[in-house]
Amino acid sequence: MEKIAQGYGGSTFSFMWQDTALAALRKMQNLDLNNFDVLVVPGHLWPDELSAAERSGLAGTLRNEGIRIESLNLPALDLNLVSRVEEFRRYSVDLYIRTMQLASDLGAGAAVVVPGRVSSLFPPPRKDTELLLLDSLEQLLRVAERLDQKIFVELHPQTPIPTTDAMLAFLDRLAHDRILIAYDVSNAEFVGEDQPDAIRRSGNRIGQFHLSDGTRSQWRHDRIGLGTVRFDEILDAMKETGFSGTSILEIISSSALEDLSASANALKRSVID
């Protein structure tokens, strides 16, 4: 299998039910991927399953093998930072805090945070939801400052701020250099966003890109080339804004290694063309 030109990171999303995080990272490192976004789930990587000694040992292994984790990422399905059930919101905040501590212990500098979930059928009033989100993120920000971490707030279609316009308007209320956007291009495609324009307007407020393909009719994270995301224009916009962070290949596939390699090759062709 062809190796990937250096410069891209990878997500362990496709590996989280079958491999430990370390095993998945080693597989992707063999493709020359690095600076990873690691999913946080039991059996793959989970705060309560790692003692202090085990965390130290894993951190040492990562250093020795040259594997760099940029961010940890809790799946959105199990948590809700805007839940109207206060006990559940508190649990969600606490789990993010424990994940941020794990990130710090493993030498990672950030956590990806999905900004809550709301029903598309009958959501609560937006102003009430945004107040809950503001409170949740302020709690995480205090921890991020203590641990020297960043928070990448993900653009996600099931949240109360699913578009760049909504995201930027909300983040203006919580302006801080530790809070940046994780811009997911297939999520943006699904909500009908003009991604190159959104990237230019966001500028240096984007801290991480998530790259995969999808369409405006199906929410997917496919191999690049299988959907309608305009990667050539997106890469141009990223270059114009001077983005220097990590671009994560977040491909969800049963043949993840093959599709990661094919996606990176497609991106290289976009740059050359």
Short mmCIF file of N, CA and C in Angstrom, two decimals, residues 136-227:
data_model
loop_
_atom_site.label_atom_id
_atom_site.label_comp_id
_atom_site.label_asym_id
_atom_site.label_seq_id
_atom_site.Cartn_x
_atom_site.Cartn_y
_atom_site.Cartn_z
N SER A 136 -21.23 25.49 29.78
CA SER A 136 -20.44 24.26 29.66
C SER A 136 -19.04 24.57 29.15
N LEU A 137 -18.95 25.39 28.11
CA LEU A 137 -17.63 25.69 27.54
C LEU A 137 -16.79 26.56 28.47
N GLU A 138 -17.43 27.43 29.24
CA GLU A 138 -16.67 28.21 30.21
C GLU A 138 -16.04 27.30 31.26
N GLN A 139 -16.76 26.25 31.68
CA GLN A 139 -16.17 25.30 32.62
C GLN A 139 -14.98 24.58 32.00
N LEU A 140 -15.12 24.18 30.73
CA LEU A 140 -14.01 23.49 30.05
C LEU A 140 -12.84 24.42 29.82
N LEU A 141 -13.13 25.68 29.55
CA LEU A 141 -12.06 26.64 29.31
C LEU A 141 -11.19 26.82 30.54
N ARG A 142 -11.79 26.83 31.72
CA ARG A 142 -11.00 26.96 32.95
C ARG A 142 -10.03 25.78 33.10
N VAL A 143 -10.49 24.60 32.71
CA VAL A 143 -9.62 23.42 32.77
C VAL A 143 -8.54 23.51 31.69
N ALA A 144 -8.93 23.96 30.50
CA ALA A 144 -7.96 24.09 29.41
C ALA A 144 -6.83 25.04 29.79
N GLU A 145 -7.14 26.11 30.47
CA GLU A 145 -6.10 27.05 30.91
C GLU A 145 -5.17 26.38 31.92
N ARG A 146 -5.75 25.61 32.83
CA ARG A 146 -4.92 24.95 33.86
C ARG A 146 -4.02 23.89 33.24
N LEU A 147 -4.51 23.17 32.23
CA LEU A 147 -3.75 22.07 31.63
C LEU A 147 -2.97 22.48 30.38
N ASP A 148 -3.08 23.76 30.00
CA ASP A 148 -2.44 24.24 28.78
C ASP A 148 -2.95 23.47 27.57
N GLN A 149 -4.26 23.39 27.45
CA GLN A 149 -4.92 22.68 26.35
C GLN A 149 -5.69 23.66 25.47
N LYS A 150 -5.99 23.21 24.26
CA LYS A 150 -6.91 23.93 23.38
C LYS A 150 -8.22 23.14 23.27
N ILE A 151 -9.28 23.86 22.93
CA ILE A 151 -10.59 23.25 22.71
C ILE A 151 -10.96 23.50 21.25
N PHE A 152 -11.14 22.42 20.49
CA PHE A 152 -11.57 22.53 19.10
C PHE A 152 -13.08 22.24 19.06
N VAL A 153 -13.87 23.28 18.88
CA VAL A 153 -15.32 23.13 18.84
C VAL A 153 -15.72 22.72 17.42
N GLU A 154 -16.34 21.55 17.29
CA GLU A 154 -16.56 20.98 15.96
C GLU A 154 -17.84 21.49 15.31
N LEU A 155 -17.70 21.84 14.03
CA LEU A 155 -18.87 22.14 13.21
C LEU A 155 -19.60 20.83 12.93
N HIS A 156 -20.85 20.72 13.40
CA HIS A 156 -21.55 19.43 13.43
C HIS A 156 -23.04 19.68 13.19
N PRO A 157 -23.68 18.91 12.29
CA PRO A 157 -25.06 19.22 11.89
C PRO A 157 -26.13 19.01 12.95
N GLN A 158 -25.83 18.29 14.02
CA GLN A 158 -26.85 18.01 15.02
C GLN A 158 -26.77 18.92 16.24
N THR A 159 -25.99 19.97 16.14
CA THR A 159 -25.79 20.86 17.28
C THR A 159 -26.62 22.13 17.12
N PRO A 160 -26.70 22.94 18.17
CA PRO A 160 -27.43 24.21 18.05
C PRO A 160 -26.70 25.26 17.23
N ILE A 161 -25.43 25.03 16.90
CA ILE A 161 -24.67 25.97 16.06
C ILE A 161 -24.05 25.19 14.90
N PRO A 162 -24.88 24.73 13.94
CA PRO A 162 -24.41 23.79 12.91
C PRO A 162 -23.72 24.41 11.71
N THR A 163 -23.72 25.74 11.61
CA THR A 163 -23.12 26.42 10.47
C THR A 163 -22.01 27.36 10.95
N THR A 164 -21.20 27.79 10.01
CA THR A 164 -20.12 28.71 10.37
C THR A 164 -20.68 30.04 10.88
N ASP A 165 -21.73 30.54 10.25
CA ASP A 165 -22.32 31.80 10.72
C ASP A 165 -22.74 31.67 12.19
N ALA A 166 -23.43 30.58 12.52
CA ALA A 166 -23.88 30.38 13.90
C ALA A 166 -22.70 30.17 14.83
N MET A 167 -21.70 29.43 14.36
CA MET A 167 -20.52 29.15 15.18
C MET A 167 -19.77 30.44 15.50
N LEU A 168 -19.52 31.26 14.49
CA LEU A 168 -18.77 32.49 14.71
C LEU A 168 -19.52 33.45 15.61
N ALA A 169 -20.84 33.56 15.41
CA ALA A 169 -21.64 34.45 16.26
C ALA A 169 -21.59 33.99 17.71
N PHE A 170 -21.63 32.68 17.92
CA PHE A 170 -21.57 32.18 19.29
C PHE A 170 -20.19 32.39 19.89
N LEU A 171 -19.14 32.07 19.15
CA LEU A 171 -17.79 32.18 19.69
C LEU A 171 -17.39 33.63 19.96
N ASP A 172 -18.06 34.57 19.31
CA ASP A 172 -17.81 35.98 19.64
C ASP A 172 -18.16 36.28 21.10
N ARG A 173 -19.04 35.47 21.67
CA ARG A 173 -19.43 35.64 23.07
C ARG A 173 -18.43 34.99 24.02
N LEU A 174 -17.53 34.19 23.47
CA LEU A 174 -16.58 33.45 24.29
C LEU A 174 -15.20 33.52 23.65
N ALA A 175 -14.84 34.70 23.21
CA ALA A 175 -13.59 34.87 22.49
C ALA A 175 -12.40 34.54 23.39
N HIS A 176 -11.60 33.58 22.96
CA HIS A 176 -10.42 33.17 23.73
C HIS A 176 -9.50 32.42 22.78
N ASP A 177 -8.19 32.63 22.90
CA ASP A 177 -7.28 32.00 21.95
C ASP A 177 -7.15 30.50 22.15
N ARG A 178 -7.72 29.95 23.22
CA ARG A 178 -7.71 28.50 23.43
C ARG A 178 -8.93 27.82 22.80
N ILE A 179 -9.91 28.58 22.36
CA ILE A 179 -11.11 28.01 21.76
C ILE A 179 -11.09 28.29 20.26
N LEU A 180 -10.99 27.22 19.48
CA LEU A 180 -10.90 27.30 18.03
C LEU A 180 -11.93 26.36 17.41
N ILE A 181 -12.07 26.44 16.11
CA ILE A 181 -13.05 25.63 15.39
C ILE A 181 -12.38 24.39 14.81
N ALA A 182 -13.03 23.24 14.96
CA ALA A 182 -12.68 22.05 14.18
C ALA A 182 -13.63 22.05 12.99
N TYR A 183 -13.11 22.41 11.82
CA TYR A 183 -13.96 22.58 10.65
C TYR A 183 -14.02 21.26 9.88
N ASP A 184 -15.19 20.63 9.92
CA ASP A 184 -15.42 19.34 9.26
C ASP A 184 -16.08 19.60 7.91
N VAL A 185 -15.36 19.31 6.83
CA VAL A 185 -15.86 19.72 5.51
C VAL A 185 -17.07 18.90 5.06
N SER A 186 -17.14 17.63 5.43
CA SER A 186 -18.31 16.85 5.02
C SER A 186 -19.54 17.23 5.85
N ASN A 187 -19.35 17.59 7.11
CA ASN A 187 -20.46 18.13 7.89
C ASN A 187 -20.97 19.43 7.26
N ALA A 188 -20.02 20.28 6.85
CA ALA A 188 -20.39 21.55 6.22
C ALA A 188 -21.10 21.32 4.89
N GLU A 189 -20.68 20.32 4.15
CA GLU A 189 -21.36 19.99 2.89
C GLU A 189 -22.79 19.57 3.15
N PHE A 190 -22.99 18.78 4.19
CA PHE A 190 -24.34 18.27 4.49
C PHE A 190 -25.30 19.39 4.88
N VAL A 191 -24.81 20.42 5.55
CA VAL A 191 -25.69 21.53 5.94
C VAL A 191 -25.78 22.60 4.85
N GLY A 192 -25.15 22.35 3.70
CA GLY A 192 -25.30 23.23 2.56
C GLY A 192 -24.44 24.47 2.59
N GLU A 193 -23.28 24.37 3.21
CA GLU A 193 -22.44 25.55 3.40
C GLU A 193 -21.49 25.74 2.22
N ASP A 194 -21.21 26.99 1.90
CA ASP A 194 -20.15 27.32 0.95
C ASP A 194 -18.84 27.27 1.72
N GLN A 195 -18.16 26.12 1.66
CA GLN A 195 -17.01 25.91 2.52
C GLN A 195 -15.84 26.85 2.26
N PRO A 196 -15.43 27.08 1.01
CA PRO A 196 -14.31 28.02 0.81
C PRO A 196 -14.59 29.40 1.40
N ASP A 197 -15.81 29.89 1.21
CA ASP A 197 -16.16 31.20 1.78
C ASP A 197 -16.15 31.15 3.30
N ALA A 198 -16.68 30.07 3.87
CA ALA A 198 -16.71 29.94 5.33
C ALA A 198 -15.30 29.87 5.90
N ILE A 199 -14.41 29.17 5.22
CA ILE A 199 -13.02 29.06 5.69
C ILE A 199 -12.35 30.43 5.67
N ARG A 200 -12.57 31.17 4.60
CA ARG A 200 -11.96 32.50 4.52
C ARG A 200 -12.50 33.42 5.61
N ARG A 201 -13.80 33.34 5.88
CA ARG A 201 -14.38 34.21 6.91
C ARG A 201 -13.94 33.80 8.30
N SER A 202 -13.67 32.53 8.49
CA SER A 202 -13.24 32.05 9.81
C SER A 202 -11.78 32.38 10.07
N GLY A 203 -10.97 32.35 9.02
CA GLY A 203 -9.57 32.74 9.14
C GLY A 203 -8.83 31.95 10.21
N ASN A 204 -8.15 32.68 11.09
CA ASN A 204 -7.31 32.01 12.10
C ASN A 204 -8.11 31.48 13.27
N ARG A 205 -9.43 31.48 13.18
CA ARG A 205 -10.24 30.87 14.24
C ARG A 205 -10.40 29.37 14.02
N ILE A 206 -9.93 28.85 12.90
CA ILE A 206 -9.94 27.41 12.66
C ILE A 206 -8.64 26.81 13.19
N GLY A 207 -8.78 25.81 14.07
CA GLY A 207 -7.60 25.17 14.66
C GLY A 207 -7.31 23.81 14.08
N GLN A 208 -8.31 23.18 13.46
CA GLN A 208 -8.13 21.82 12.94
C GLN A 208 -9.15 21.60 11.83
N PHE A 209 -8.74 20.91 10.77
CA PHE A 209 -9.67 20.51 9.71
C PHE A 209 -9.91 19.01 9.79
N HIS A 210 -11.16 18.60 9.55
CA HIS A 210 -11.52 17.19 9.40
C HIS A 210 -11.90 16.99 7.94
N LEU A 211 -11.17 16.12 7.25
CA LEU A 211 -11.34 15.95 5.81
C LEU A 211 -11.91 14.58 5.48
N SER A 212 -13.05 14.57 4.82
CA SER A 212 -13.66 13.37 4.25
C SER A 212 -14.68 13.86 3.24
N ASP A 213 -15.28 12.94 2.51
CA ASP A 213 -16.22 13.34 1.46
C ASP A 213 -17.65 13.00 1.86
N GLY A 214 -18.58 13.72 1.29
CA GLY A 214 -20.00 13.51 1.54
C GLY A 214 -20.80 14.29 0.52
N THR A 215 -22.11 14.33 0.72
CA THR A 215 -22.98 15.06 -0.19
C THR A 215 -23.95 15.92 0.61
N ARG A 216 -24.76 16.68 -0.08
CA ARG A 216 -25.76 17.52 0.59
C ARG A 216 -27.03 16.75 0.90
N SER A 217 -27.15 15.54 0.37
CA SER A 217 -28.33 14.72 0.65
C SER A 217 -28.06 13.58 1.62
N GLN A 218 -26.76 13.23 1.82
CA GLN A 218 -26.40 12.15 2.74
C GLN A 218 -25.24 12.60 3.62
N TRP A 219 -25.43 12.41 4.92
CA TRP A 219 -24.38 12.77 5.88
C TRP A 219 -23.43 11.59 5.99
N ARG A 220 -22.24 11.75 5.41
CA ARG A 220 -21.28 10.66 5.36
C ARG A 220 -19.87 11.20 5.60
N HIS A 221 -18.93 10.28 5.81
CA HIS A 221 -17.51 10.62 5.92
C HIS A 221 -16.74 9.61 5.06
N ASP A 222 -16.91 9.74 3.75
CA ASP A 222 -16.40 8.76 2.81
C ASP A 222 -14.99 9.11 2.34
N ARG A 223 -14.42 8.13 1.64
CA ARG A 223 -13.15 8.35 0.96
C ARG A 223 -13.28 9.55 0.02
N ILE A 224 -12.26 10.37 -0.03
CA ILE A 224 -12.30 11.56 -0.88
C ILE A 224 -12.40 11.15 -2.35
N GLY A 225 -13.35 11.76 -3.03
CA GLY A 225 -13.62 11.41 -4.42
C GLY A 225 -14.97 10.75 -4.61
N LEU A 226 -15.62 10.35 -3.51
CA LEU A 226 -16.91 9.67 -3.61
C LEU A 226 -18.10 10.61 -3.39
N GLY A 227 -17.83 11.87 -3.08
CA GLY A 227 -18.92 12.80 -2.79
C GLY A 227 -18.80 14.07 -3.61
#
